[in-house]
Coordinates of C-alpha atoms in Angstrom, one line a residue:
Chain O
M1 CA 0.4 96.7 -24.1
A2 CA 1.3 100.3 -24.9
N3 CA 1.3 99.3 -28.6
I4 CA -2.2 98.1 -28.4
K5 CA -3.1 101.3 -26.7
N6 CA -1.6 103.4 -29.5
L7 CA -3.4 101.3 -32.0
K8 CA -6.8 101.7 -30.2
A9 CA -6.3 105.4 -29.7
G10 CA -6.2 106.0 -33.4
L11 CA -9.1 103.7 -34.1
F12 CA -11.5 105.0 -31.5
Q13 CA -10.7 107.6 -28.8
Q14 CA -8.8 109.8 -31.2
N15 CA -10.4 108.8 -34.5
P16 CA -8.9 111.2 -37.1
T17 CA -12.3 111.8 -38.8
F18 CA -15.0 111.7 -36.2
I19 CA -13.1 113.0 -33.1
Q20 CA -10.3 115.1 -34.4
V21 CA -12.1 116.2 -37.6
L22 CA -8.9 116.2 -39.7
G23 CA -8.4 115.4 -43.4
M24 CA -11.8 116.5 -44.4
C25 CA -11.1 117.0 -48.1
P26 CA -10.4 113.4 -49.1
T27 CA -13.1 112.2 -46.6
L28 CA -15.8 114.2 -48.3
A29 CA -14.6 113.9 -51.9
T30 CA -13.7 110.3 -52.3
T31 CA -16.6 108.6 -50.5
T32 CA -19.1 108.5 -53.3
N33 CA -19.0 104.7 -52.8
A34 CA -17.5 102.2 -50.4
E35 CA -14.9 100.9 -52.9
N36 CA -13.4 104.4 -53.6
A37 CA -13.4 105.0 -49.9
L38 CA -11.4 101.8 -49.3
G39 CA -8.9 102.7 -52.0
M40 CA -8.3 106.2 -50.6
G41 CA -8.1 104.9 -47.0
L42 CA -5.5 102.3 -48.0
A43 CA -3.4 104.7 -50.0
T44 CA -3.4 107.1 -47.1
L45 CA -2.6 104.3 -44.7
A46 CA 0.5 103.2 -46.8
V47 CA 1.8 106.8 -46.9
L48 CA 1.2 107.3 -43.2
I49 CA 3.1 104.2 -42.2
L50 CA 6.1 104.8 -44.5
S51 CA 6.4 108.4 -43.6
N52 CA 6.1 107.7 -39.8
I53 CA 8.9 105.1 -40.1
V54 CA 11.2 107.5 -41.9
V55 CA 10.4 110.5 -39.8
S56 CA 11.0 108.4 -36.7
L57 CA 14.3 107.1 -38.1
I58 CA 15.7 110.5 -39.0
K59 CA 14.5 112.4 -35.9
K60 CA 18.0 112.7 -34.5
W61 CA 19.4 114.4 -37.5
V62 CA 16.6 116.8 -38.3
P63 CA 17.3 120.4 -37.3
K64 CA 14.4 121.8 -35.4
N65 CA 13.9 125.0 -37.5
I66 CA 13.4 123.3 -40.9
R67 CA 11.7 120.1 -39.7
I68 CA 8.4 120.8 -41.4
P69 CA 9.8 121.2 -45.0
I70 CA 11.8 118.0 -44.4
Y71 CA 8.7 116.1 -43.3
I72 CA 6.9 117.4 -46.4
V73 CA 9.6 116.2 -48.7
V74 CA 9.5 112.8 -47.1
I75 CA 5.7 112.6 -47.4
A76 CA 5.7 113.9 -50.9
S77 CA 8.2 111.3 -52.0
F78 CA 6.0 108.5 -50.7
V79 CA 2.9 110.0 -52.2
T80 CA 4.7 110.1 -55.6
M81 CA 5.5 106.4 -55.1
V82 CA 2.0 105.5 -54.2
D83 CA 0.7 107.6 -57.1
L84 CA 2.9 105.9 -59.7
L85 CA 2.2 102.4 -58.2
M86 CA -1.6 103.0 -58.3
H87 CA -1.2 104.3 -61.9
G88 CA 0.5 101.0 -62.8
Y89 CA -1.6 98.5 -60.9
T90 CA -5.0 99.9 -60.2
Y91 CA -5.6 102.2 -63.1
D92 CA -9.4 102.5 -62.8
L93 CA -9.2 103.5 -59.1
W94 CA -6.3 105.9 -59.9
K95 CA -8.5 107.6 -62.5
T96 CA -11.5 107.9 -60.2
L97 CA -9.6 109.3 -57.2
G98 CA -7.7 111.5 -59.6
L99 CA -6.5 114.7 -58.0
F100 CA -6.9 113.4 -54.5
I101 CA -4.0 111.0 -54.7
P102 CA -1.3 113.7 -55.1
L103 CA -3.3 115.7 -52.5
I104 CA -2.5 113.1 -49.9
V105 CA 0.6 115.3 -49.4
V106 CA -1.5 118.0 -47.8
N107 CA -3.6 115.6 -45.7
C108 CA -3.3 117.1 -42.2
I109 CA -3.4 113.7 -40.5
I110 CA -0.1 112.6 -42.0
L111 CA 1.9 115.8 -41.2
G112 CA 0.2 115.9 -37.8
R113 CA 1.3 112.4 -36.9
A114 CA 4.8 113.1 -38.1
E115 CA 5.0 116.2 -36.1
S116 CA 3.3 115.2 -32.9
F117 CA 4.1 111.5 -32.7
A118 CA 6.8 110.0 -35.0
S119 CA 9.3 112.8 -34.3
K120 CA 9.3 112.0 -30.6
N121 CA 8.8 108.2 -30.4
S122 CA 10.6 105.0 -31.4
V123 CA 10.1 103.4 -34.8
L124 CA 8.0 100.5 -33.5
D125 CA 5.6 102.9 -31.6
S126 CA 5.3 105.1 -34.7
I127 CA 4.3 102.1 -36.8
Y128 CA 1.6 101.2 -34.4
D129 CA 0.4 104.8 -34.2
A130 CA 0.3 105.0 -38.0
L131 CA -1.5 101.7 -38.2
G132 CA -4.1 102.9 -35.7
M133 CA -4.6 106.3 -37.2
G134 CA -4.6 104.9 -40.8
L135 CA -7.1 102.2 -40.0
G136 CA -9.2 104.6 -38.1
F137 CA -9.2 106.9 -41.1
T138 CA -9.9 104.0 -43.5
G139 CA -12.7 102.7 -41.3
S140 CA -14.4 106.1 -41.1
L141 CA -14.1 106.5 -44.9
I142 CA -15.6 103.1 -45.5
L143 CA -18.5 103.9 -43.1
L144 CA -19.2 107.2 -44.8
G145 CA -18.8 105.6 -48.3
S146 CA -21.1 102.7 -47.4
V147 CA -23.8 105.0 -46.0
R148 CA -23.7 107.2 -49.0
E149 CA -23.6 104.3 -51.5
L150 CA -26.5 102.6 -49.6
L151 CA -28.7 105.7 -49.5
G152 CA -27.8 106.9 -53.0
N153 CA -27.6 103.7 -55.0
G154 CA -29.1 101.0 -52.7
T155 CA -25.8 99.0 -52.7
I156 CA -22.7 98.5 -50.5
F157 CA -19.4 97.6 -52.3
G158 CA -21.6 97.1 -55.4
L159 CA -23.7 94.4 -53.6
P160 CA -27.5 95.3 -53.9
I161 CA -29.1 95.7 -50.4
W162 CA -32.5 97.1 -51.3
G163 CA -31.9 97.6 -55.0
D164 CA -34.0 100.2 -56.7
A165 CA -36.5 100.5 -53.8
M166 CA -35.0 103.7 -52.5
K167 CA -32.4 105.9 -54.2
L168 CA -31.6 109.4 -52.9
Y169 CA -29.4 110.5 -55.7
V170 CA -28.4 113.6 -53.8
M171 CA -26.4 111.5 -51.4
I172 CA -23.8 110.7 -54.1
L173 CA -23.6 114.3 -55.2
P174 CA -21.4 116.8 -53.2
P175 CA -24.2 118.0 -50.8
G176 CA -24.8 114.4 -49.7
A177 CA -21.2 114.2 -48.5
F178 CA -21.7 117.1 -46.1
L179 CA -25.1 116.0 -44.9
V180 CA -24.1 112.4 -44.2
L181 CA -20.9 113.3 -42.5
G182 CA -22.7 115.9 -40.4
M183 CA -25.3 113.3 -39.4
L184 CA -22.7 110.7 -38.5
L185 CA -20.8 113.2 -36.5
A186 CA -23.9 114.1 -34.5
M187 CA -24.6 110.4 -34.0
F188 CA -21.1 109.8 -32.5
N189 CA -21.4 113.0 -30.4
S190 CA -24.7 111.8 -29.0
I191 CA -23.1 108.4 -28.1
G192 CA -20.3 110.3 -26.4
I193 CA -22.7 112.4 -24.4
H194 CA -24.8 109.4 -23.5
N195 CA -21.7 107.6 -22.2
R196 CA -20.5 110.6 -20.2
N197 CA -23.9 111.0 -18.6
K198 CA -23.9 107.3 -17.7
A199 CA -20.5 107.6 -16.2
K200 CA -21.7 110.6 -14.1
A201 CA -24.7 108.7 -12.9
G202 CA -22.5 105.8 -11.9
E203 CA -20.3 108.2 -9.9
K204 CA -23.2 109.5 -8.0
K205 CA -24.3 106.1 -6.9
Chain J
M1 CA -15.5 134.4 -74.2
K2 CA -13.8 131.2 -73.1
L3 CA -12.0 133.1 -70.4
F4 CA -15.3 134.4 -69.1
F5 CA -16.7 130.9 -69.0
I6 CA -13.6 129.6 -67.2
F7 CA -13.9 132.5 -64.6
L8 CA -17.6 132.0 -64.0
S9 CA -17.4 128.2 -63.8
A10 CA -14.6 128.4 -61.2
I11 CA -16.7 130.8 -59.0
L12 CA -20.2 129.2 -59.3
V13 CA -20.4 125.9 -61.1
N14 CA -17.3 124.1 -59.9
N15 CA -16.9 126.0 -56.7
F16 CA -13.8 124.8 -55.0
V17 CA -15.2 124.2 -51.6
L18 CA -18.8 123.2 -52.3
S19 CA -18.4 121.0 -55.3
K20 CA -14.8 120.0 -55.5
F21 CA -14.1 119.6 -51.7
L22 CA -10.9 121.5 -51.8
G23 CA -9.9 123.6 -48.8
I24 CA -12.4 122.2 -46.3
C25 CA -10.1 122.7 -43.3
P26 CA -10.0 126.5 -43.5
F27 CA -13.7 126.5 -44.6
L28 CA -14.7 124.8 -41.3
G29 CA -11.9 126.3 -39.2
V30 CA -12.0 130.1 -39.9
S31 CA -15.7 130.5 -40.6
K32 CA -16.8 131.5 -37.1
K33 CA -16.5 135.2 -37.7
I34 CA -17.0 137.2 -40.9
S35 CA -13.9 139.3 -40.2
S36 CA -11.5 136.4 -40.0
A37 CA -13.3 134.7 -42.9
S38 CA -12.7 137.7 -45.2
G39 CA -9.1 138.0 -44.1
M40 CA -8.6 134.3 -44.9
S41 CA -10.2 134.7 -48.3
M42 CA -8.0 137.6 -49.2
A43 CA -4.9 135.5 -48.1
V44 CA -6.1 132.5 -50.2
I45 CA -6.9 134.6 -53.3
F46 CA -3.5 136.2 -53.1
V47 CA -1.6 133.0 -52.6
M48 CA -3.6 131.2 -55.2
V49 CA -2.9 133.6 -58.0
I50 CA 0.8 134.0 -57.2
S51 CA 1.4 130.3 -56.7
S52 CA -0.4 129.2 -59.8
V53 CA 1.6 131.6 -61.9
I54 CA 4.9 130.3 -60.4
T55 CA 3.9 126.7 -60.7
W56 CA 2.8 127.3 -64.4
F57 CA 6.4 128.3 -65.2
L58 CA 7.8 125.5 -63.1
N59 CA 5.7 123.0 -65.0
L60 CA 7.2 124.3 -68.3
L61 CA 10.6 123.6 -66.9
L62 CA 9.7 120.2 -65.6
V63 CA 8.2 119.1 -68.9
K64 CA 11.3 120.3 -70.7
L65 CA 13.5 118.3 -68.5
G66 CA 11.2 115.3 -68.6
L67 CA 10.7 115.3 -64.8
E68 CA 6.9 115.4 -64.7
F69 CA 6.8 112.8 -61.9
L70 CA 8.4 115.3 -59.6
T71 CA 5.5 117.7 -60.0
T72 CA 3.9 117.0 -56.6
I73 CA 7.2 117.4 -54.6
V74 CA 8.3 120.5 -56.4
F75 CA 4.9 122.2 -56.2
I76 CA 4.3 121.6 -52.5
L77 CA 7.8 122.9 -51.7
V78 CA 7.4 126.0 -53.7
I79 CA 3.9 126.7 -52.2
A80 CA 5.3 126.1 -48.7
T81 CA 8.1 128.6 -49.2
L82 CA 5.7 131.1 -50.7
V83 CA 3.3 130.9 -47.8
Q84 CA 6.2 131.5 -45.4
F85 CA 7.1 134.7 -47.3
I86 CA 3.5 135.9 -47.2
E87 CA 3.3 135.2 -43.5
F88 CA 6.3 137.3 -42.8
Y89 CA 4.9 140.1 -45.0
I90 CA 1.5 140.1 -43.3
K91 CA 3.1 140.0 -39.9
K92 CA 5.0 143.1 -40.7
V93 CA 2.3 145.0 -42.5
S94 CA -0.8 144.3 -40.5
P95 CA -0.3 142.7 -37.1
N96 CA -4.1 142.8 -36.5
L97 CA -4.8 140.6 -39.5
Y98 CA -2.0 138.4 -38.4
E99 CA -3.5 137.9 -35.0
A100 CA -7.0 137.3 -36.4
L101 CA -5.7 134.5 -38.7
G102 CA -3.7 133.0 -36.0
I103 CA -2.6 129.5 -36.8
Y104 CA -4.5 129.3 -40.0
L105 CA -1.9 131.2 -42.1
P106 CA 0.8 128.6 -41.9
L107 CA -2.0 126.1 -42.4
I108 CA -2.5 127.5 -45.9
T109 CA 0.5 125.3 -46.8
T110 CA -1.6 122.3 -46.1
N111 CA -4.6 123.8 -47.7
C112 CA -5.4 121.4 -50.5
A113 CA -7.1 124.1 -52.5
I114 CA -3.7 125.7 -53.3
L115 CA -1.9 122.6 -54.4
G116 CA -5.1 121.3 -56.0
L117 CA -5.4 124.4 -58.1
A118 CA -1.8 124.1 -59.3
L119 CA -2.4 120.5 -60.3
I120 CA -5.7 121.2 -62.0
N121 CA -4.0 123.9 -64.1
V122 CA -1.4 121.4 -65.2
M123 CA -4.0 118.7 -65.9
N124 CA -6.2 121.1 -68.0
N125 CA -3.2 122.4 -70.0
Y126 CA -4.3 126.0 -69.4
T127 CA -2.3 128.8 -71.0
L128 CA -0.8 131.5 -68.7
I129 CA -3.8 133.9 -69.1
E130 CA -6.3 131.1 -68.5
T131 CA -4.3 130.0 -65.5
I132 CA -4.5 133.5 -64.0
I133 CA -8.2 133.9 -64.7
Y134 CA -9.0 130.4 -63.4
S135 CA -7.0 131.0 -60.2
L136 CA -8.7 134.3 -59.6
G137 CA -12.1 132.7 -60.1
A138 CA -11.2 129.8 -57.8
G139 CA -10.0 132.2 -55.1
L140 CA -13.1 134.3 -55.4
G141 CA -15.3 131.3 -55.3
F142 CA -13.6 130.0 -52.2
G143 CA -13.9 133.5 -50.6
M144 CA -17.5 133.8 -51.5
A145 CA -18.4 130.4 -50.1
L146 CA -16.4 131.1 -46.9
I147 CA -17.9 134.5 -46.3
I148 CA -21.5 133.3 -47.0
F149 CA -20.9 130.4 -44.7
S150 CA -19.4 132.5 -41.9
A151 CA -22.4 134.9 -42.1
I152 CA -24.7 131.9 -41.6
R153 CA -22.6 130.6 -38.7
E154 CA -22.7 134.0 -37.0
R155 CA -26.5 134.0 -37.1
M156 CA -26.6 130.5 -35.9
D157 CA -25.0 131.4 -32.6
Y158 CA -28.4 132.8 -31.6
Y159 CA -30.3 129.6 -32.2
D160 CA -30.7 126.7 -29.9
V161 CA -28.9 123.8 -31.6
P162 CA -29.5 120.3 -30.2
E163 CA -26.6 119.2 -28.0
P164 CA -25.1 116.5 -30.2
F165 CA -25.2 118.7 -33.3
K166 CA -23.2 121.6 -31.7
G167 CA -20.0 122.6 -33.4
T168 CA -18.8 120.8 -36.5
A169 CA -21.9 118.6 -37.1
I170 CA -24.3 121.5 -37.6
A171 CA -21.6 123.3 -39.6
L172 CA -21.3 120.4 -42.0
I173 CA -25.1 120.1 -42.4
T174 CA -25.3 123.9 -43.2
A175 CA -22.5 123.4 -45.7
G176 CA -24.5 120.6 -47.2
L177 CA -27.5 122.9 -47.7
L178 CA -25.3 125.7 -49.1
S179 CA -23.7 123.1 -51.5
M180 CA -27.2 122.1 -52.6
A181 CA -28.0 125.7 -53.3
F182 CA -24.8 126.0 -55.4
M183 CA -25.9 122.8 -57.3
G184 CA -28.5 125.1 -58.9
F185 CA -25.8 126.7 -60.9
S186 CA -24.7 123.4 -62.5
G187 CA -26.7 123.9 -65.6
L188 CA -25.3 127.3 -66.2
I189 CA -22.2 126.5 -68.2
K190 CA -21.0 123.3 -69.8
I191 CA -17.2 123.0 -70.0

């Protein structure tokens, strides 16, 4: 039961993108369309799971003072692996994401989970936590990527939705990333406020 | 002339924050006050120039040894160590600045702008002088965007922002508008 709770926390209550607002650089940069967003999300998910497993396994032997450099080395090794694998198997995606694959190293979500969760919990719990956070991140990226692709190009995952009827090209350009993410964030905030007000009204009755 | 173009393009056309999306975390995090924004920009410019010079030499070494695939690991470790040094230095020299930057100074380590810059320098095969100029431009561009943005955010405190937009949401939309303004520079230089 606790596992499911960890999983759900990452997906919803503590969603890394919309609630914690972490890892903004890849979120904004790689969501020009839904496909790139999915690629970036899965690459991050893979690194997150692997690094959480290793950090959790070695937690007994890591001296407290130098734990951060050790975590960074662990994360950087997995990022290098993912980078080389993507170069080998998904060359086009690797080329589009470019700089942002090595930059997974400095994604605050991964170091944050290693520090605040995996270094204190068992391997199994850490895997579930990584899955939840990683899927939450991937989901948010796909949402953002789909909205931008839909508004900017009239398609989602390359499938035409309304075709050429409306194309706001700016949504694919850098300003669109900021604008769409800001709007989505406001939308989730207003849902949160609505729910809280509802809960308060319920208490009064 | 090429150096000048590299410099200008790093500041205006390919601004690190507003068109390359590098260093968004400090951009959103330290931009509530102009004073802390300018402190952060100084720190970033400083770290950027030093780290890119060091990583340039390291890259020569890695290429010579045929270990290019270790670039990411080596760069991030060097940058992390360097930031630690700078943190000690600022703590000793100016405790006020240290207090203002708070937790964001160690966070420069995970500032993707620094590692991103080092990797871009390698990808573009810049010479040492080009690297220094480009890093300076990137740092100044980052600082300029951060200071403009913090000035806007300081003013925004006086306005009545709708409840759901408060905090990060309105900041992102402001950044979007700022980024749109910077798009105007895009025809300036072709590199």
